Amino acid sequence: MVSDEDLLRLSVRTGRHLLGAGVKLATAESCTAGWIAKILTDVPGSSDWFDSGYVCYSNESKQRDLGVAAATLATQGAVSEPTVREMAAGALERTGAAIAVAVSGIAGPTGAVPGKPVGTVWFALAHRRGQALEVTTRVKFFKGDRDAVRRKSVQFALQLVLALELPAAGR
């Protein structure tokens, strides 16, 4: 079980990582419903490295607030690699952040569809390398109830940010 304390410790590490590089993070969350932004902003001083968070639970909000294409949602679904790619890129385009993490998944207990069981969660991490936009994606299949899937999703999203190699501030 991923505890609140585990997530807070991970948030502190994430903050130090971002602050050390002098960059800010934005979040685009669906199944985690703002939990990533919440745990990050539980850290005092987080405004130095956290820009903003979008909670886009409905398909309409993903389109309106993050620019996810209606065609992507219609053909791929909300829980898909193309959708999280567009969510992360949209969050990055709409903010002053240098990095954006996006999450969309099926936390359960309902919502499973063929090929996408409960616990399926897609992640995207978008950042700029010079003028180029780089987006990496991952899919995870978490076990457990709704709370467990969401906690594991928050944990994995923060681990993705921590794994991103960032230059030291001022370089």
Coordinates of C-alpha atoms in Angstrom, one line a residue:
M1 CA 0.0 0.0 0.0
V2 CA 1.3 3.4 -0.9
S3 CA 0.8 5.6 2.1
D4 CA 0.2 9.4 2.4
E5 CA 3.6 9.6 4.0
D6 CA 5.2 7.7 1.0
L7 CA 3.6 10.2 -1.4
L8 CA 4.7 13.2 0.6
R9 CA 8.3 12.0 0.8
L10 CA 8.2 11.5 -3.0
S11 CA 6.8 15.0 -3.5
V12 CA 9.6 16.5 -1.5
R13 CA 12.1 14.7 -3.6
T14 CA 10.3 15.8 -6.8
G15 CA 10.3 19.4 -5.6
R16 CA 14.1 19.3 -4.9
H17 CA 14.6 17.7 -8.4
L18 CA 12.7 20.5 -10.1
L19 CA 14.0 23.3 -8.0
G20 CA 17.6 22.1 -8.6
A21 CA 17.0 22.5 -12.3
G22 CA 15.1 25.8 -12.0
V23 CA 12.0 24.4 -13.8
K24 CA 8.3 24.2 -13.0
L25 CA 5.9 21.3 -13.5
A26 CA 2.3 21.3 -14.6
T27 CA -0.1 18.4 -14.2
A28 CA -3.0 17.1 -16.4
E29 CA -5.0 14.6 -14.4
S30 CA -8.0 12.5 -15.1
C31 CA -8.3 9.4 -12.9
T32 CA -6.1 10.9 -10.2
A33 CA -8.5 13.9 -10.1
G34 CA -5.9 16.5 -8.9
W35 CA -4.2 14.2 -6.4
I36 CA -0.8 14.8 -8.0
A37 CA -1.2 18.5 -7.7
K38 CA -2.5 18.2 -4.2
I39 CA 0.4 16.2 -2.9
L40 CA 3.0 18.4 -4.6
T41 CA 1.4 21.5 -3.1
D42 CA 1.4 20.0 0.3
V43 CA 5.2 20.7 0.3
P44 CA 6.0 24.2 1.6
G45 CA 7.5 26.4 -1.1
S46 CA 6.1 24.4 -3.9
S47 CA 5.2 27.6 -5.8
D48 CA 8.9 27.8 -6.7
W49 CA 8.6 24.6 -8.8
F50 CA 4.9 23.8 -9.4
D51 CA 3.1 25.9 -12.0
S52 CA -0.5 24.6 -12.3
G53 CA -2.7 21.6 -12.5
Y54 CA -5.6 20.6 -14.7
V55 CA -8.3 18.1 -13.6
C56 CA -10.0 17.0 -16.8
Y57 CA -12.2 14.1 -15.9
S58 CA -14.7 14.4 -18.8
N59 CA -13.9 14.1 -22.5
E60 CA -15.3 17.5 -23.0
S61 CA -12.9 19.1 -20.5
K62 CA -10.0 17.3 -22.1
Q63 CA -10.9 18.9 -25.4
R64 CA -11.8 22.3 -24.0
D65 CA -9.0 22.8 -21.4
L66 CA -6.1 20.8 -22.9
G67 CA -6.8 20.7 -26.6
V68 CA -7.2 16.9 -26.9
A69 CA -8.7 16.3 -30.3
A70 CA -12.3 15.0 -30.5
A71 CA -11.1 12.4 -33.1
T72 CA -8.5 11.1 -30.7
L73 CA -11.1 10.5 -28.0
A74 CA -13.6 9.0 -30.5
T75 CA -11.1 6.6 -32.0
Q76 CA -8.7 5.8 -29.1
G77 CA -10.7 6.6 -26.0
A78 CA -9.8 8.7 -22.9
V79 CA -7.5 5.9 -21.6
S80 CA -5.0 5.7 -24.4
E81 CA -1.5 6.7 -25.4
P82 CA -2.6 9.3 -27.9
T83 CA -4.9 11.0 -25.3
V84 CA -2.3 11.3 -22.6
R85 CA 0.2 12.6 -25.2
E86 CA -2.2 15.3 -26.1
M87 CA -3.0 16.1 -22.5
A88 CA 0.6 16.5 -21.5
A89 CA 1.4 18.6 -24.6
G90 CA -1.7 20.7 -24.0
A91 CA -0.8 21.4 -20.4
L92 CA 2.7 22.4 -21.5
E93 CA 1.4 24.7 -24.2
R94 CA -1.0 26.4 -21.9
T95 CA 1.4 27.1 -19.0
G96 CA 4.8 28.5 -18.2
A97 CA 5.9 25.1 -17.1
A98 CA 8.9 23.3 -18.6
I99 CA 7.5 19.8 -17.8
A100 CA 4.0 18.4 -17.8
V101 CA 2.8 15.0 -16.6
A102 CA -0.5 13.6 -17.7
V103 CA -2.5 10.6 -16.3
S104 CA -5.6 8.9 -17.6
G105 CA -6.9 5.6 -16.4
I106 CA -9.6 3.3 -15.2
A107 CA -9.5 3.2 -11.4
G108 CA -12.6 1.1 -11.0
P109 CA -14.6 -0.6 -9.8
T110 CA -16.4 0.0 -13.1
G111 CA -15.3 1.4 -16.4
A112 CA -13.4 -1.6 -17.8
V113 CA -13.7 -2.1 -21.6
P114 CA -12.3 -4.8 -23.8
G115 CA -8.5 -4.5 -23.8
K116 CA -8.6 -2.0 -20.9
P117 CA -9.3 -3.7 -17.6
V118 CA -9.7 -1.9 -14.3
G119 CA -6.2 -0.7 -13.2
T120 CA -5.1 0.3 -16.7
V121 CA -3.4 3.7 -16.5
W122 CA -1.6 5.7 -19.2
F123 CA 1.0 8.3 -18.3
A124 CA 2.8 10.9 -20.4
L125 CA 5.7 13.2 -19.6
A126 CA 6.2 16.2 -21.9
H127 CA 9.2 18.6 -21.8
R128 CA 11.1 20.8 -24.1
R129 CA 14.6 20.1 -25.3
G130 CA 15.5 23.3 -27.0
Q131 CA 12.7 24.0 -29.4
A132 CA 11.7 20.4 -29.7
L133 CA 8.8 18.9 -27.7
E134 CA 9.6 15.5 -26.3
V135 CA 6.8 13.3 -25.0
T136 CA 7.3 9.9 -23.4
T137 CA 4.5 7.5 -22.5
R138 CA 4.0 4.5 -20.3
V139 CA 1.1 2.2 -19.5
K140 CA 0.7 0.4 -16.2
F141 CA -1.7 -2.2 -15.0
F142 CA -2.2 -1.7 -11.3
K143 CA -4.0 -4.2 -9.0
G144 CA -6.2 -3.2 -6.1
D145 CA -9.3 -1.2 -5.4
R146 CA -10.0 2.3 -6.6
D147 CA -7.9 4.0 -3.9
A148 CA -4.9 1.7 -4.5
V149 CA -5.0 2.3 -8.3
R150 CA -5.1 6.0 -7.7
R151 CA -2.3 6.0 -5.1
K152 CA -0.1 3.9 -7.3
S153 CA -0.8 6.2 -10.2
V154 CA 0.2 9.3 -8.2
Q155 CA 3.4 7.5 -7.1
F156 CA 4.3 6.4 -10.6
A157 CA 3.7 9.9 -12.1
L158 CA 6.1 11.4 -9.6
Q159 CA 8.6 8.7 -10.2
L160 CA 8.5 9.6 -14.0
V161 CA 9.3 13.2 -13.2
L162 CA 12.1 12.2 -10.9
A163 CA 13.6 9.9 -13.6
L164 CA 13.8 12.8 -16.1
E165 CA 17.3 14.0 -16.4
L166 CA 17.4 17.7 -15.8
P167 CA 20.3 20.1 -16.0
A168 CA 21.3 22.0 -12.9
A169 CA 19.8 25.5 -12.6
G170 CA 21.8 28.1 -14.5
R171 CA 23.3 25.7 -17.1

